[in-house]
């Protein structure tokens, strides 16, 4: 198998590249490093099956030779990033997905689009099954990400139905683990950084809003199983164990043995109040379910963050 991973130098992409190499695939990682870094794949550079190419997938994407699978993961993904990069986020969701699909069509390859639970917006159906259409504000600040992904899903579907491309959609729910950036603004890396620096943990609202978080190894297993399945999706991949944001903060305090306090701050605009995947389809179709317990995944992640420079913003 020769696999192209767009956004392969990011958090999820770097773990995917690693797993694909372990499985015996050759991996071509395309990234413009807008939110990722070559450091994330530095440990893979010596592998004979790995190549990293600096490339913006919103420009023309040309890959010589055969390609069996395209995993399109390029996109800013945290609110801090996509609020800073609104046009780039829309462009990579639209033009980037279009180019990734063009590559898959040219090579006769399967394509998997990394979509997101954010297509469900602030959901009015709970937990969220794949046939729920969502509740998204297109002109709110988060619209650039949510609507970019929704457009990408429509594009994947059009290429599948009108161009015969073997393309599929995974809807990824909040995932955490090593190689997240301490200042990417997502709750878990933010809480861990604050706890390790003995700063107050900033919990939005009253902390009763929920999230369901999946350890990165489980996520990668689910994505690889979906890629191999040939299924069009969309399929939710995430951990259905739902926790309040306040509980996540308290667990981070316990895991880091920190004396930091919890400080309540304003809720961001359009922040989803609940979030939990219905994973019935993933279980039935892929035989997949997450296996890493929250306490264990959190402990690994804290361990990794202890080795990272936390002070620079
Ligand atoms: P990330 O920011 O760590 O990784 C994204 C990567 O894409 C970065 O390396 C970035 O440099 C690259 N990139 C962005 N625009 C590009 C472009 N135009 N050309 C080439 N490369 C580009 O984010 P992540 O958390 O690893 O997310 C990866 C994918 O998974 C994204 O598509 C995201 O929407 C999706 N996703 C992630 C989560 C999560 O919890 N981490 C949840 C849902 C969906």
Tab-separated table of C-alpha atoms in Angstrom, residues 12 16 19 128 130 170-176 212-229 234-241 276-293:
chain	number	residue	atom	x	y	z
A	12	UNK	CA	-3.624	13.015	14.318
A	16	UNK	CA	-1.609	7.870	11.493
A	19	UNK	CA	0.638	3.329	12.418
A	128	UNK	CA	-25.385	12.154	17.779
A	130	UNK	CA	-24.741	9.742	11.629
A	170	UNK	CA	-15.238	9.631	9.060
A	171	UNK	CA	-16.680	12.032	11.610
A	172	UNK	CA	-14.049	12.341	14.306
A	173	UNK	CA	-15.051	13.333	17.831
A	174	UNK	CA	-12.701	15.079	20.284
A	175	UNK	CA	-9.435	13.191	20.413
A	176	UNK	CA	-6.492	13.764	22.750
A	212	UNK	CA	-16.610	12.678	24.986
A	213	UNK	CA	-12.907	12.234	24.443
A	214	UNK	CA	-11.081	9.466	22.591
A	215	UNK	CA	-7.444	8.499	23.081
A	216	UNK	CA	-5.457	8.941	19.869
A	217	UNK	CA	-4.431	5.253	19.530
A	218	UNK	CA	-8.090	4.204	19.515
A	219	UNK	CA	-8.930	6.879	16.974
A	220	UNK	CA	-6.150	5.745	14.637
A	221	UNK	CA	-7.344	2.119	14.865
A	222	UNK	CA	-10.857	3.259	13.916
A	223	UNK	CA	-9.701	5.379	10.976
A	224	UNK	CA	-7.502	2.581	9.590
A	225	UNK	CA	-10.388	0.085	9.922
A	226	UNK	CA	-12.696	2.510	8.114
A	227	UNK	CA	-10.149	3.052	5.327
A	228	UNK	CA	-9.882	-0.719	4.839
A	229	UNK	CA	-13.658	-1.230	4.919
A	234	UNK	CA	-20.201	8.826	7.313
A	235	UNK	CA	-19.147	6.868	10.371
A	236	UNK	CA	-18.656	8.405	13.817
A	237	UNK	CA	-15.322	7.570	15.428
A	238	UNK	CA	-15.078	8.676	19.032
A	239	UNK	CA	-15.394	7.524	22.594
A	240	UNK	CA	-18.976	7.539	23.878
A	241	UNK	CA	-17.915	7.984	27.515
A	276	UNK	CA	-21.323	12.337	22.477
A	277	UNK	CA	-21.007	9.998	19.505
A	278	UNK	CA	-23.489	7.263	18.784
A	279	UNK	CA	-20.939	4.589	17.803
A	280	UNK	CA	-23.423	1.820	16.940
A	281	UNK	CA	-22.474	1.977	13.254
A	282	UNK	CA	-18.704	1.829	13.897
A	283	UNK	CA	-19.211	-1.210	16.150
A	284	UNK	CA	-21.452	-3.005	13.666
A	285	UNK	CA	-19.565	-2.106	10.500
A	286	UNK	CA	-15.942	-2.112	11.651
A	287	UNK	CA	-16.099	-4.147	14.862
A	288	UNK	CA	-14.431	-1.070	16.368
A	289	UNK	CA	-14.761	0.385	19.812
A	290	UNK	CA	-12.360	2.378	21.944
A	291	UNK	CA	-10.376	0.324	24.471
A	292	UNK	CA	-8.059	2.803	26.205
A	293	UNK	CA	-9.568	3.912	29.534
